[in-house]
mmCIF file with all atom_site columns, C-alpha atoms in Angstrom:
data_model
loop_
_atom_site.group_PDB
_atom_site.id
_atom_site.type_symbol
_atom_site.label_atom_id
_atom_site.label_alt_id
_atom_site.label_comp_id
_atom_site.label_asym_id
_atom_site.label_entity_id
_atom_site.label_seq_id
_atom_site.pdbx_PDB_ins_code
_atom_site.Cartn_x
_atom_site.Cartn_y
_atom_site.Cartn_z
_atom_site.occupancy
_atom_site.B_iso_or_equiv
_atom_site.pdbx_formal_charge
_atom_site.auth_seq_id
_atom_site.auth_comp_id
_atom_site.auth_asym_id
_atom_site.auth_atom_id
_atom_site.pdbx_PDB_model_num
ATOM 1   C CA . GLU A 1 1   ? 34.652 -27.507 51.187 1.00 94.00 ? 30  GLU A CA 1
ATOM 2   C CA . VAL A 1 2   ? 35.620 -31.089 50.367 1.00 96.00 ? 31  VAL A CA 1
ATOM 3   C CA . GLN A 1 3   ? 32.529 -32.904 49.271 1.00 97.00 ? 32  GLN A CA 1
ATOM 4   C CA . LEU A 1 4   ? 30.806 -35.354 46.939 1.00 98.00 ? 33  LEU A CA 1
ATOM 5   C CA . LEU A 1 5   ? 27.259 -34.805 45.758 1.00 98.00 ? 34  LEU A CA 1
ATOM 6   C CA . GLU A 1 6   ? 25.307 -37.548 44.025 1.00 98.00 ? 35  GLU A CA 1
ATOM 7   C CA . SER A 1 7   ? 22.305 -37.020 41.793 1.00 98.00 ? 36  SER A CA 1
ATOM 8   C CA . GLY A 1 8   ? 20.198 -38.877 39.256 1.00 97.00 ? 37  GLY A CA 1
ATOM 9   C CA . GLY A 1 9   ? 18.359 -41.328 41.470 1.00 97.00 ? 38  GLY A CA 1
ATOM 10  C CA . GLY A 1 10  ? 14.655 -42.003 41.260 1.00 97.00 ? 39  GLY A CA 1
ATOM 11  C CA . LEU A 1 11  ? 11.960 -44.505 40.451 1.00 98.00 ? 40  LEU A CA 1
ATOM 12  C CA . VAL A 1 12  ? 12.499 -46.720 37.408 1.00 98.00 ? 41  VAL A CA 1
ATOM 13  C CA . GLN A 1 13  ? 10.707 -49.788 36.087 1.00 97.00 ? 42  GLN A CA 1
ATOM 14  C CA . PRO A 1 14  ? 12.399 -53.203 35.961 1.00 97.00 ? 43  PRO A CA 1
ATOM 15  C CA . GLY A 1 15  ? 14.475 -53.442 32.821 1.00 98.00 ? 44  GLY A CA 1
ATOM 16  C CA . GLY A 1 16  ? 14.929 -49.699 32.669 1.00 98.00 ? 45  GLY A CA 1
ATOM 17  C CA . SER A 1 17  ? 18.015 -47.523 32.801 1.00 98.00 ? 46  SER A CA 1
ATOM 18  C CA . LEU A 1 18  ? 19.307 -44.691 34.958 1.00 98.00 ? 47  LEU A CA 1
ATOM 19  C CA . ARG A 1 19  ? 22.499 -42.658 35.038 1.00 98.00 ? 48  ARG A CA 1
ATOM 20  C CA . LEU A 1 20  ? 23.879 -41.444 38.357 1.00 98.00 ? 49  LEU A CA 1
ATOM 21  C CA . SER A 1 21  ? 26.291 -38.555 38.691 1.00 98.00 ? 50  SER A CA 1
ATOM 22  C CA . CYS A 1 22  ? 28.636 -37.564 41.484 1.00 98.00 ? 51  CYS A CA 1
ATOM 23  C CA . ALA A 1 23  ? 30.069 -34.052 41.528 1.00 98.00 ? 52  ALA A CA 1
ATOM 24  C CA . ALA A 1 24  ? 33.303 -33.639 43.435 1.00 98.00 ? 53  ALA A CA 1
ATOM 25  C CA . SER A 1 25  ? 34.670 -30.446 44.916 1.00 97.00 ? 54  SER A CA 1
ATOM 26  C CA . GLY A 1 26  ? 37.390 -29.295 47.280 1.00 97.00 ? 55  GLY A CA 1
ATOM 27  C CA . PHE A 1 27  ? 40.073 -31.782 46.200 1.00 97.00 ? 56  PHE A CA 1
ATOM 28  C CA . THR A 1 28  ? 41.987 -32.726 43.047 1.00 97.00 ? 57  THR A CA 1
ATOM 29  C CA . PHE A 1 29  ? 39.493 -35.138 41.591 1.00 97.00 ? 58  PHE A CA 1
ATOM 30  C CA . SER A 1 30  ? 41.767 -36.370 38.825 1.00 97.00 ? 59  SER A CA 1
ATOM 31  C CA . SER A 1 31  ? 44.316 -37.614 41.374 1.00 97.00 ? 60  SER A CA 1
ATOM 32  C CA . TYR A 1 32  ? 42.075 -40.213 42.997 1.00 97.00 ? 61  TYR A CA 1
ATOM 33  C CA . ALA A 1 33  ? 40.339 -43.415 42.124 1.00 97.00 ? 62  ALA A CA 1
ATOM 34  C CA . MET A 1 34  ? 36.635 -43.336 42.782 1.00 98.00 ? 63  MET A CA 1
ATOM 35  C CA . SER A 1 35  ? 33.971 -45.906 43.677 1.00 98.00 ? 64  SER A CA 1
ATOM 36  C CA . TRP A 1 36  ? 30.271 -46.549 43.926 1.00 98.00 ? 65  TRP A CA 1
ATOM 37  C CA . VAL A 1 37  ? 28.911 -48.339 46.993 1.00 98.00 ? 66  VAL A CA 1
ATOM 38  C CA . ARG A 1 38  ? 25.244 -49.176 47.537 1.00 98.00 ? 67  ARG A CA 1
ATOM 39  C CA . GLN A 1 39  ? 23.036 -50.003 50.467 1.00 98.00 ? 68  GLN A CA 1
ATOM 40  C CA . ALA A 1 40  ? 19.677 -51.731 50.076 1.00 98.00 ? 69  ALA A CA 1
ATOM 41  C CA . PRO A 1 41  ? 16.971 -50.562 52.512 1.00 97.00 ? 70  PRO A CA 1
ATOM 42  C CA . GLY A 1 42  ? 17.783 -51.832 55.993 1.00 95.00 ? 71  GLY A CA 1
ATOM 43  C CA . LYS A 1 43  ? 20.806 -53.760 54.743 1.00 97.00 ? 72  LYS A CA 1
ATOM 44  C CA . GLY A 1 44  ? 24.564 -53.503 54.812 1.00 97.00 ? 73  GLY A CA 1
ATOM 45  C CA . LEU A 1 45  ? 27.051 -51.934 52.421 1.00 98.00 ? 74  LEU A CA 1
ATOM 46  C CA . GLU A 1 46  ? 27.950 -53.456 49.042 1.00 98.00 ? 75  GLU A CA 1
ATOM 47  C CA . TRP A 1 47  ? 30.794 -52.251 46.827 1.00 98.00 ? 76  TRP A CA 1
ATOM 48  C CA . VAL A 1 48  ? 29.547 -51.837 43.243 1.00 98.00 ? 77  VAL A CA 1
ATOM 49  C CA . SER A 1 49  ? 32.381 -50.544 41.060 1.00 97.00 ? 78  SER A CA 1
ATOM 50  C CA . ASN A 1 50  ? 35.536 -48.506 40.992 1.00 96.00 ? 79  ASN A CA 1
ATOM 51  C CA . ILE A 1 51  ? 37.578 -46.623 38.442 1.00 97.00 ? 80  ILE A CA 1
ATOM 52  C CA . SER A 1 52  ? 41.192 -45.524 38.408 1.00 97.00 ? 81  SER A CA 1
ATOM 53  C CA . GLU A 1 53  ? 42.337 -41.932 38.202 1.00 97.00 ? 82  GLU A CA 1
ATOM 54  C CA . SER A 1 54  ? 42.682 -41.876 34.400 1.00 96.00 ? 83  SER A CA 1
ATOM 55  C CA . SER A 1 55  ? 39.877 -44.364 33.685 1.00 96.00 ? 84  SER A CA 1
ATOM 56  C CA . GLY A 1 56  ? 42.406 -46.955 32.603 1.00 95.00 ? 85  GLY A CA 1
ATOM 57  C CA . SER A 1 57  ? 41.134 -49.564 35.082 1.00 96.00 ? 86  SER A CA 1
ATOM 58  C CA . LYS A 1 58  ? 37.532 -50.351 35.927 1.00 97.00 ? 87  LYS A CA 1
ATOM 59  C CA . TYR A 1 59  ? 36.221 -53.071 38.212 1.00 96.00 ? 88  TYR A CA 1
ATOM 60  C CA . TYR A 1 60  ? 32.721 -54.311 38.957 1.00 97.00 ? 89  TYR A CA 1
ATOM 61  C CA . ALA A 1 61  ? 30.926 -56.528 41.442 1.00 97.00 ? 90  ALA A CA 1
ATOM 62  C CA . ASP A 1 62  ? 29.618 -59.712 39.884 1.00 97.00 ? 91  ASP A CA 1
ATOM 63  C CA . SER A 1 63  ? 26.097 -58.599 40.724 1.00 97.00 ? 92  SER A CA 1
ATOM 64  C CA . VAL A 1 64  ? 26.299 -55.673 38.277 1.00 98.00 ? 93  VAL A CA 1
ATOM 65  C CA . LYS A 1 65  ? 28.885 -56.834 35.724 1.00 98.00 ? 94  LYS A CA 1
ATOM 66  C CA . GLY A 1 66  ? 27.610 -56.463 32.193 1.00 97.00 ? 95  GLY A CA 1
ATOM 67  C CA . ARG A 1 67  ? 24.769 -54.143 33.250 1.00 98.00 ? 96  ARG A CA 1
ATOM 68  C CA . PHE A 1 68  ? 26.477 -51.155 34.903 1.00 98.00 ? 97  PHE A CA 1
ATOM 69  C CA . ILE A 1 69  ? 29.176 -48.922 33.459 1.00 98.00 ? 98  ILE A CA 1
ATOM 70  C CA . ILE A 1 70  ? 31.369 -46.645 35.516 1.00 98.00 ? 99  ILE A CA 1
ATOM 71  C CA . SER A 1 71  ? 33.002 -43.594 33.961 1.00 98.00 ? 100 SER A CA 1
ATOM 72  C CA . ARG A 1 72  ? 34.420 -40.231 34.918 1.00 98.00 ? 101 ARG A CA 1
ATOM 73  C CA . ASP A 1 73  ? 35.074 -36.815 33.373 1.00 98.00 ? 102 ASP A CA 1
ATOM 74  C CA . ASN A 1 74  ? 38.065 -35.245 35.066 1.00 98.00 ? 103 ASN A CA 1
ATOM 75  C CA . SER A 1 75  ? 37.485 -31.945 33.287 1.00 98.00 ? 104 SER A CA 1
ATOM 76  C CA . LYS A 1 76  ? 34.099 -31.721 34.999 1.00 98.00 ? 105 LYS A CA 1
ATOM 77  C CA . ASN A 1 77  ? 35.152 -33.322 38.327 1.00 98.00 ? 106 ASN A CA 1
ATOM 78  C CA . THR A 1 78  ? 32.344 -35.783 37.904 1.00 98.00 ? 107 THR A CA 1
ATOM 79  C CA . LEU A 1 79  ? 31.892 -39.532 38.361 1.00 98.00 ? 108 LEU A CA 1
ATOM 80  C CA . TYR A 1 80  ? 29.114 -41.471 36.623 1.00 98.00 ? 109 TYR A CA 1
ATOM 81  C CA . LEU A 1 81  ? 27.326 -44.776 36.894 1.00 98.00 ? 110 LEU A CA 1
ATOM 82  C CA . GLN A 1 82  ? 25.211 -45.908 33.934 1.00 98.00 ? 111 GLN A CA 1
ATOM 83  C CA . MET A 1 83  ? 22.803 -48.538 35.152 1.00 98.00 ? 112 MET A CA 1
ATOM 84  C CA . ASN A 1 84  ? 21.039 -50.706 32.567 1.00 98.00 ? 113 ASN A CA 1
ATOM 85  C CA . SER A 1 85  ? 18.673 -53.702 32.792 1.00 98.00 ? 114 SER A CA 1
ATOM 86  C CA . LEU A 1 86  ? 17.730 -52.690 36.315 1.00 98.00 ? 115 LEU A CA 1
ATOM 87  C CA . ARG A 1 87  ? 16.220 -55.251 38.642 1.00 98.00 ? 116 ARG A CA 1
ATOM 88  C CA . ALA A 1 88  ? 14.267 -55.003 41.862 1.00 97.00 ? 117 ALA A CA 1
ATOM 89  C CA . ASP A 1 89  ? 17.337 -56.067 43.857 1.00 97.00 ? 118 ASP A CA 1
ATOM 90  C CA . ASP A 1 90  ? 19.223 -53.023 42.539 1.00 98.00 ? 119 ASP A CA 1
ATOM 91  C CA . THR A 1 91  ? 16.973 -50.871 44.783 1.00 98.00 ? 120 THR A CA 1
ATOM 92  C CA . ALA A 1 92  ? 19.351 -49.079 47.147 1.00 98.00 ? 121 ALA A CA 1
ATOM 93  C CA . VAL A 1 93  ? 20.944 -45.840 48.183 1.00 98.00 ? 122 VAL A CA 1
ATOM 94  C CA . TYR A 1 94  ? 23.949 -45.343 45.941 1.00 98.00 ? 123 TYR A CA 1
ATOM 95  C CA . TYR A 1 95  ? 26.980 -43.592 47.397 1.00 98.00 ? 124 TYR A CA 1
ATOM 96  C CA . CYS A 1 96  ? 30.021 -42.344 45.563 1.00 98.00 ? 125 CYS A CA 1
ATOM 97  C CA . ALA A 1 97  ? 33.242 -42.493 47.524 1.00 98.00 ? 126 ALA A CA 1
ATOM 98  C CA . LYS A 1 98  ? 36.819 -41.333 47.113 1.00 97.00 ? 127 LYS A CA 1
ATOM 99  C CA . SER A 1 99  ? 39.073 -44.357 47.064 1.00 94.00 ? 128 SER A CA 1
ATOM 100 C CA . MET A 1 100 ? 42.399 -44.445 48.822 1.00 89.00 ? 129 MET A CA 1
ATOM 101 C CA . PRO A 1 101 ? 41.548 -47.432 48.294 1.00 91.00 ? 130 PRO A CA 1
ATOM 102 C CA . TYR A 1 102 ? 39.682 -47.322 51.563 1.00 96.00 ? 131 TYR A CA 1
ATOM 103 C CA . PHE A 1 103 ? 36.806 -44.841 51.353 1.00 97.00 ? 132 PHE A CA 1
ATOM 104 C CA . ASP A 1 104 ? 37.788 -41.658 53.146 1.00 97.00 ? 133 ASP A CA 1
ATOM 105 C CA . LEU A 1 105 ? 35.117 -39.388 51.681 1.00 98.00 ? 134 LEU A CA 1
ATOM 106 C CA . TRP A 1 106 ? 31.507 -40.291 50.955 1.00 98.00 ? 135 TRP A CA 1
ATOM 107 C CA . GLY A 1 107 ? 28.633 -38.461 49.380 1.00 98.00 ? 136 GLY A CA 1
ATOM 108 C CA . ARG A 1 108 ? 25.176 -38.309 50.959 1.00 97.00 ? 137 ARG A CA 1
ATOM 109 C CA . GLY A 1 109 ? 23.818 -40.842 48.508 1.00 98.00 ? 138 GLY A CA 1
ATOM 110 C CA . THR A 1 110 ? 20.999 -40.998 45.989 1.00 98.00 ? 139 THR A CA 1
ATOM 111 C CA . LEU A 1 111 ? 18.092 -43.420 46.216 1.00 98.00 ? 140 LEU A CA 1
ATOM 112 C CA . VAL A 1 112 ? 17.322 -45.700 43.297 1.00 98.00 ? 141 VAL A CA 1
ATOM 113 C CA . THR A 1 113 ? 14.037 -47.559 43.404 1.00 98.00 ? 142 THR A CA 1
ATOM 114 C CA . VAL A 1 114 ? 13.314 -50.290 40.850 1.00 98.00 ? 143 VAL A CA 1
ATOM 115 C CA . SER A 1 115 ? 9.630  -51.104 40.843 1.00 97.00 ? 144 SER A CA 1
ATOM 116 C CA . SER A 1 116 ? 6.668  -51.403 38.519 1.00 95.00 ? 145 SER A CA 1
ATOM 117 C CA . GLU B 2 1   ? 35.845 -63.440 47.521 1.00 95.00 ? 3   GLU B CA 1
ATOM 118 C CA . ILE B 2 2   ? 36.883 -62.605 51.075 1.00 96.00 ? 4   ILE B CA 1
ATOM 119 C CA . VAL B 2 3   ? 33.869 -62.939 53.388 1.00 97.00 ? 5   VAL B CA 1
ATOM 120 C CA . LEU B 2 4   ? 33.955 -60.747 56.507 1.00 98.00 ? 6   LEU B CA 1
ATOM 121 C CA . THR B 2 5   ? 31.948 -61.890 59.514 1.00 98.00 ? 7   THR B CA 1
ATOM 122 C CA . GLN B 2 6   ? 31.241 -59.347 62.224 1.00 98.00 ? 8   GLN B CA 1
ATOM 123 C CA . SER B 2 7   ? 30.251 -60.198 65.755 1.00 95.00 ? 9   SER B CA 1
ATOM 124 C CA . PRO B 2 8   ? 28.245 -59.634 67.729 1.00 96.00 ? 10  PRO B CA 1
ATOM 125 C CA . GLY B 2 9   ? 25.348 -58.510 65.568 1.00 97.00 ? 11  GLY B CA 1
ATOM 126 C CA . THR B 2 10  ? 24.153 -56.166 68.296 1.00 98.00 ? 12  THR B CA 1
ATOM 127 C CA . LEU B 2 11  ? 26.037 -54.833 71.312 1.00 97.00 ? 13  LEU B CA 1
ATOM 128 C CA . SER B 2 12  ? 23.964 -53.306 74.138 1.00 97.00 ? 14  SER B CA 1
ATOM 129 C CA . LEU B 2 13  ? 26.094 -51.079 76.341 1.00 97.00 ? 15  LEU B CA 1
ATOM 130 C CA . SER B 2 14  ? 25.838 -47.961 78.479 1.00 97.00 ? 16  SER B CA 1
ATOM 131 C CA . PRO B 2 15  ? 27.671 -44.685 77.931 1.00 96.00 ? 17  PRO B CA 1
ATOM 132 C CA . GLY B 2 16  ? 31.129 -44.851 79.458 1.00 97.00 ? 18  GLY B CA 1
ATOM 133 C CA . GLU B 2 17  ? 31.492 -48.592 78.862 1.00 97.00 ? 19  GLU B CA 1
ATOM 134 C CA . ARG B 2 18  ? 34.074 -50.214 76.600 1.00 98.00 ? 20  ARG B CA 1
ATOM 135 C CA . ALA B 2 19  ? 32.930 -51.698 73.284 1.00 98.00 ? 21  ALA B CA 1
ATOM 136 C CA . THR B 2 20  ? 34.823 -54.494 71.531 1.00 98.00 ? 22  THR B CA 1
ATOM 137 C CA . LEU B 2 21  ? 33.757 -55.331 67.995 1.00 98.00 ? 23  LEU B CA 1
ATOM 138 C CA . SER B 2 22  ? 35.097 -58.301 66.027 1.00 98.00 ? 24  SER B CA 1
ATOM 139 C CA . CYS B 2 23  ? 35.644 -58.823 62.289 1.00 97.00 ? 25  CYS B CA 1
ATOM 140 C CA . ARG B 2 24  ? 36.810 -62.190 61.049 1.00 97.00 ? 26  ARG B CA 1
ATOM 141 C CA . ALA B 2 25  ? 37.902 -62.795 57.463 1.00 96.00 ? 27  ALA B CA 1
ATOM 142 C CA . SER B 2 26  ? 37.497 -66.031 55.496 1.00 97.00 ? 28  SER B CA 1
ATOM 143 C CA . GLN B 2 27  ? 41.047 -65.570 54.120 1.00 94.00 ? 29  GLN B CA 1
ATOM 144 C CA . SER B 2 28  ? 44.040 -63.564 55.241 1.00 93.00 ? 30  SER B CA 1
ATOM 145 C CA . VAL B 2 29  ? 43.644 -59.860 54.527 1.00 92.00 ? 31  VAL B CA 1
ATOM 146 C CA . SER B 2 30  ? 46.860 -58.788 52.787 1.00 79.00 ? 32  SER B CA 1
ATOM 147 C CA . SER B 2 31  ? 48.988 -56.099 54.331 1.00 69.00 ? 33  SER B CA 1
ATOM 148 C CA . THR B 2 32  ? 46.315 -55.285 56.888 1.00 81.00 ? 34  THR B CA 1
ATOM 149 C CA . TYR B 2 33  ? 44.117 -53.675 54.237 1.00 95.00 ? 35  TYR B CA 1
ATOM 150 C CA . LEU B 2 34  ? 41.240 -53.478 56.685 1.00 97.00 ? 36  LEU B CA 1
ATOM 151 C CA . ALA B 2 35  ? 39.071 -50.445 57.404 1.00 98.00 ? 37  ALA B CA 1
ATOM 152 C CA . TRP B 2 36  ? 36.283 -49.630 59.864 1.00 98.00 ? 38  TRP B CA 1
ATOM 153 C CA . TYR B 2 37  ? 33.344 -47.297 59.244 1.00 98.00 ? 39  TYR B CA 1
ATOM 154 C CA . GLN B 2 38  ? 30.648 -45.815 61.451 1.00 98.00 ? 40  GLN B CA 1
ATOM 155 C CA . GLN B 2 39  ? 27.147 -45.204 60.113 1.00 98.00 ? 41  GLN B CA 1
ATOM 156 C CA . LYS B 2 40  ? 24.316 -43.374 61.828 1.00 98.00 ? 42  LYS B CA 1
ATOM 157 C CA . PRO B 2 41  ? 20.681 -43.536 60.637 1.00 96.00 ? 43  PRO B CA 1
ATOM 158 C CA . GLY B 2 42  ? 20.093 -41.547 57.484 1.00 95.00 ? 44  GLY B CA 1
ATOM 159 C CA . GLN B 2 43  ? 23.770 -40.701 57.081 1.00 97.00 ? 45  GLN B CA 1
ATOM 160 C CA . ALA B 2 44  ? 26.594 -41.878 54.882 1.00 98.00 ? 46  ALA B CA 1
ATOM 161 C CA . PRO B 2 45  ? 29.281 -44.072 56.443 1.00 98.00 ? 47  PRO B CA 1
ATOM 162 C CA . ARG B 2 46  ? 32.284 -42.317 57.977 1.00 98.00 ? 48  ARG B CA 1
ATOM 163 C CA . LEU B 2 47  ? 35.808 -43.694 57.890 1.00 98.00 ? 49  LEU B CA 1
ATOM 164 C CA . LEU B 2 48  ? 37.193 -44.431 61.357 1.00 98.00 ? 50  LEU B CA 1
ATOM 165 C CA . ILE B 2 49  ? 40.208 -46.716 60.864 1.00 97.00 ? 51  ILE B CA 1
ATOM 166 C CA . TYR B 2 50  ? 42.315 -47.795 57.889 1.00 97.00 ? 52  TYR B CA 1
ATOM 167 C CA . GLY B 2 51  ? 45.296 -50.101 57.631 1.00 95.00 ? 53  GLY B CA 1
ATOM 168 C CA . ALA B 2 52  ? 43.744 -52.028 60.533 1.00 96.00 ? 54  ALA B CA 1
ATOM 169 C CA . SER B 2 53  ? 45.019 -49.594 63.149 1.00 96.00 ? 55  SER B CA 1
ATOM 170 C CA . SER B 2 54  ? 45.455 -46.056 61.746 1.00 96.00 ? 56  SER B CA 1
ATOM 171 C CA . ARG B 2 55  ? 42.842 -43.524 62.812 1.00 98.00 ? 57  ARG B CA 1
ATOM 172 C CA . ALA B 2 56  ? 41.371 -41.345 60.079 1.00 97.00 ? 58  ALA B CA 1
ATOM 173 C CA . THR B 2 57  ? 41.648 -37.578 60.281 1.00 96.00 ? 59  THR B CA 1
ATOM 174 C CA . GLY B 2 58  ? 39.545 -36.122 63.107 1.00 96.00 ? 60  GLY B CA 1
ATOM 175 C CA . ILE B 2 59  ? 38.660 -39.430 64.731 1.00 98.00 ? 61  ILE B CA 1
ATOM 176 C CA . PRO B 2 60  ? 38.915 -39.346 68.571 1.00 97.00 ? 62  PRO B CA 1
ATOM 177 C CA . ASP B 2 61  ? 41.548 -41.521 70.210 1.00 96.00 ? 63  ASP B CA 1
ATOM 178 C CA . ARG B 2 62  ? 38.901 -43.509 72.072 1.00 98.00 ? 64  ARG B CA 1
ATOM 179 C CA . PHE B 2 63  ? 38.574 -45.421 68.789 1.00 98.00 ? 65  PHE B CA 1
ATOM 180 C CA . SER B 2 64  ? 41.337 -47.955 68.142 1.00 97.00 ? 66  SER B CA 1
ATOM 181 C CA . GLY B 2 65  ? 41.810 -50.807 65.713 1.00 96.00 ? 67  GLY B CA 1
ATOM 182 C CA . SER B 2 66  ? 43.990 -53.875 65.966 1.00 95.00 ? 68  SER B CA 1
ATOM 183 C CA . GLY B 2 67  ? 44.555 -57.269 64.403 1.00 94.00 ? 69  GLY B CA 1
ATOM 184 C CA . SER B 2 68  ? 46.115 -58.948 61.394 1.00 92.00 ? 70  SER B CA 1
ATOM 185 C CA . GLY B 2 69  ? 45.619 -61.918 59.148 1.00 93.00 ? 71  GLY B CA 1
ATOM 186 C CA . THR B 2 70  ? 42.023 -62.996 59.617 1.00 95.00 ? 72  THR B CA 1
ATOM 187 C CA . ASP B 2 71  ? 41.113 -61.446 62.991 1.00 96.00 ? 73  ASP B CA 1
ATOM 188 C CA . PHE B 2 72  ? 40.514 -57.787 63.564 1.00 96.00 ? 74  PHE B CA 1
ATOM 189 C CA . THR B 2 73  ? 39.042 -55.734 66.391 1.00 97.00 ? 75  THR B CA 1
ATOM 190 C CA . LEU B 2 74  ? 37.606 -52.244 66.773 1.00 98.00 ? 76  LEU B CA 1
ATOM 191 C CA . THR B 2 75  ? 37.634 -50.964 70.355 1.00 98.00 ? 77  THR B CA 1
ATOM 192 C CA . ILE B 2 76  ? 35.821 -47.922 71.667 1.00 98.00 ? 78  ILE B CA 1
ATOM 193 C CA . SER B 2 77  ? 37.407 -47.287 75.028 1.00 97.00 ? 79  SER B CA 1
ATOM 194 C CA . ARG B 2 78  ? 34.583 -45.266 76.608 1.00 97.00 ? 80  ARG B CA 1
ATOM 195 C CA . LEU B 2 79  ? 31.318 -44.945 74.786 1.00 97.00 ? 81  LEU B CA 1
ATOM 196 C CA . GLU B 2 80  ? 30.027 -41.414 74.225 1.00 97.00 ? 82  GLU B CA 1
ATOM 197 C CA . PRO B 2 81  ? 26.342 -40.801 73.349 1.00 96.00 ? 83  PRO B CA 1
ATOM 198 C CA . GLU B 2 82  ? 27.261 -40.036 69.739 1.00 97.00 ? 84  GLU B CA 1
ATOM 199 C CA . ASP B 2 83  ? 29.014 -43.430 69.329 1.00 98.00 ? 85  ASP B CA 1
ATOM 200 C CA . PHE B 2 84  ? 25.780 -45.426 69.257 1.00 97.00 ? 86  PHE B CA 1
ATOM 201 C CA . ALA B 2 85  ? 25.601 -46.440 65.622 1.00 98.00 ? 87  ALA B CA 1
ATOM 202 C CA . VAL B 2 86  ? 26.306 -49.305 63.204 1.00 98.00 ? 88  VAL B CA 1
ATOM 203 C CA . TYR B 2 87  ? 29.912 -50.216 62.524 1.00 98.00 ? 89  TYR B CA 1
ATOM 204 C CA . TYR B 2 88  ? 31.209 -51.982 59.392 1.00 98.00 ? 90  TYR B CA 1
ATOM 205 C CA . CYS B 2 89  ? 34.563 -53.511 58.610 1.00 98.00 ? 91  CYS B CA 1
ATOM 206 C CA . GLN B 2 90  ? 35.829 -53.629 55.032 1.00 98.00 ? 92  GLN B CA 1
ATOM 207 C CA . GLN B 2 91  ? 38.770 -55.306 53.305 1.00 97.00 ? 93  GLN B CA 1
ATOM 208 C CA . TYR B 2 92  ? 40.370 -53.522 50.365 1.00 95.00 ? 94  TYR B CA 1
ATOM 209 C CA . GLY B 2 93  ? 43.295 -55.837 49.691 1.00 91.00 ? 95  GLY B CA 1
ATOM 210 C CA . ARG B 2 94  ? 41.633 -58.060 47.142 1.00 91.00 ? 96  ARG B CA 1
ATOM 211 C CA . SER B 2 95  ? 38.879 -57.577 44.568 1.00 89.00 ? 97  SER B CA 1
ATOM 212 C CA . PRO B 2 96  ? 35.993 -57.677 45.035 1.00 94.00 ? 98  PRO B CA 1
ATOM 213 C CA . LEU B 2 97  ? 36.124 -55.234 47.910 1.00 96.00 ? 99  LEU B CA 1
ATOM 214 C CA . THR B 2 98  ? 33.887 -56.595 50.643 1.00 97.00 ? 100 THR B CA 1
ATOM 215 C CA . PHE B 2 99  ? 32.175 -55.367 53.797 1.00 98.00 ? 101 PHE B CA 1
ATOM 216 C CA . GLY B 2 100 ? 31.135 -57.179 56.909 1.00 98.00 ? 102 GLY B CA 1
ATOM 217 C CA . GLY B 2 101 ? 27.457 -57.347 57.817 1.00 98.00 ? 103 GLY B CA 1
ATOM 218 C CA . GLY B 2 102 ? 27.783 -54.740 60.552 1.00 98.00 ? 104 GLY B CA 1
ATOM 219 C CA . THR B 2 103 ? 27.560 -54.528 64.337 1.00 98.00 ? 105 THR B CA 1
ATOM 220 C CA . LYS B 2 104 ? 24.943 -52.282 65.871 1.00 98.00 ? 106 LYS B CA 1
ATOM 221 C CA . VAL B 2 105 ? 26.008 -50.627 69.108 1.00 98.00 ? 107 VAL B CA 1
ATOM 222 C CA . GLU B 2 106 ? 22.878 -49.649 70.996 1.00 97.00 ? 108 GLU B CA 1
ATOM 223 C CA . ILE B 2 107 ? 22.156 -47.996 74.275 1.00 94.00 ? 109 ILE B CA 1
ATOM 224 C CA . LYS B 2 108 ? 21.406 -50.449 77.050 1.00 92.00 ? 110 LYS B CA 1
#
């Protein structure tokens, strides 16, 4: 089955760190760029970051630049998002998505809550 | 940054009616790099349309997309009960990738 499965979300204090993972299955992971998209509670969608197939190119939204790091391990079919210096406005459901560059496959998401 | 403005914010319609959703871009979207997504409560978004008018795999033909430049439209020809949801447009022609604020299609 073609799917993406995120993990690693949870409650973290402001200023803390968290690493999200996204396990891919059912398709050739190493052949596709991948992205992270987030959605704050009751709000719309916001693109966060994307990474090329071989990790040669990485892009970030201004809101997370310098704090978040996207990476991937093609041998493990896994996408990562290292989130540092977390703020309350980073609270959201984080989705990983296969990039075509439109997003044709999404995971179910993992909730990150930044609160003291 | 390309800002996408969706209208209306909420569309109240009955099953069987036609829905017309608008997405206007602050700058021209290159090569019709415009997609539409459907999102139901508690679920991830689902791709409906890419390239402004191409239906994604498995999407019923009652969904159609049109437009170019700065004005795009998603049309649902006859609303089915499962179509009541929030719809987002997205441009992927220029970084940063951006989404519209969404249009909620609700049952009248």
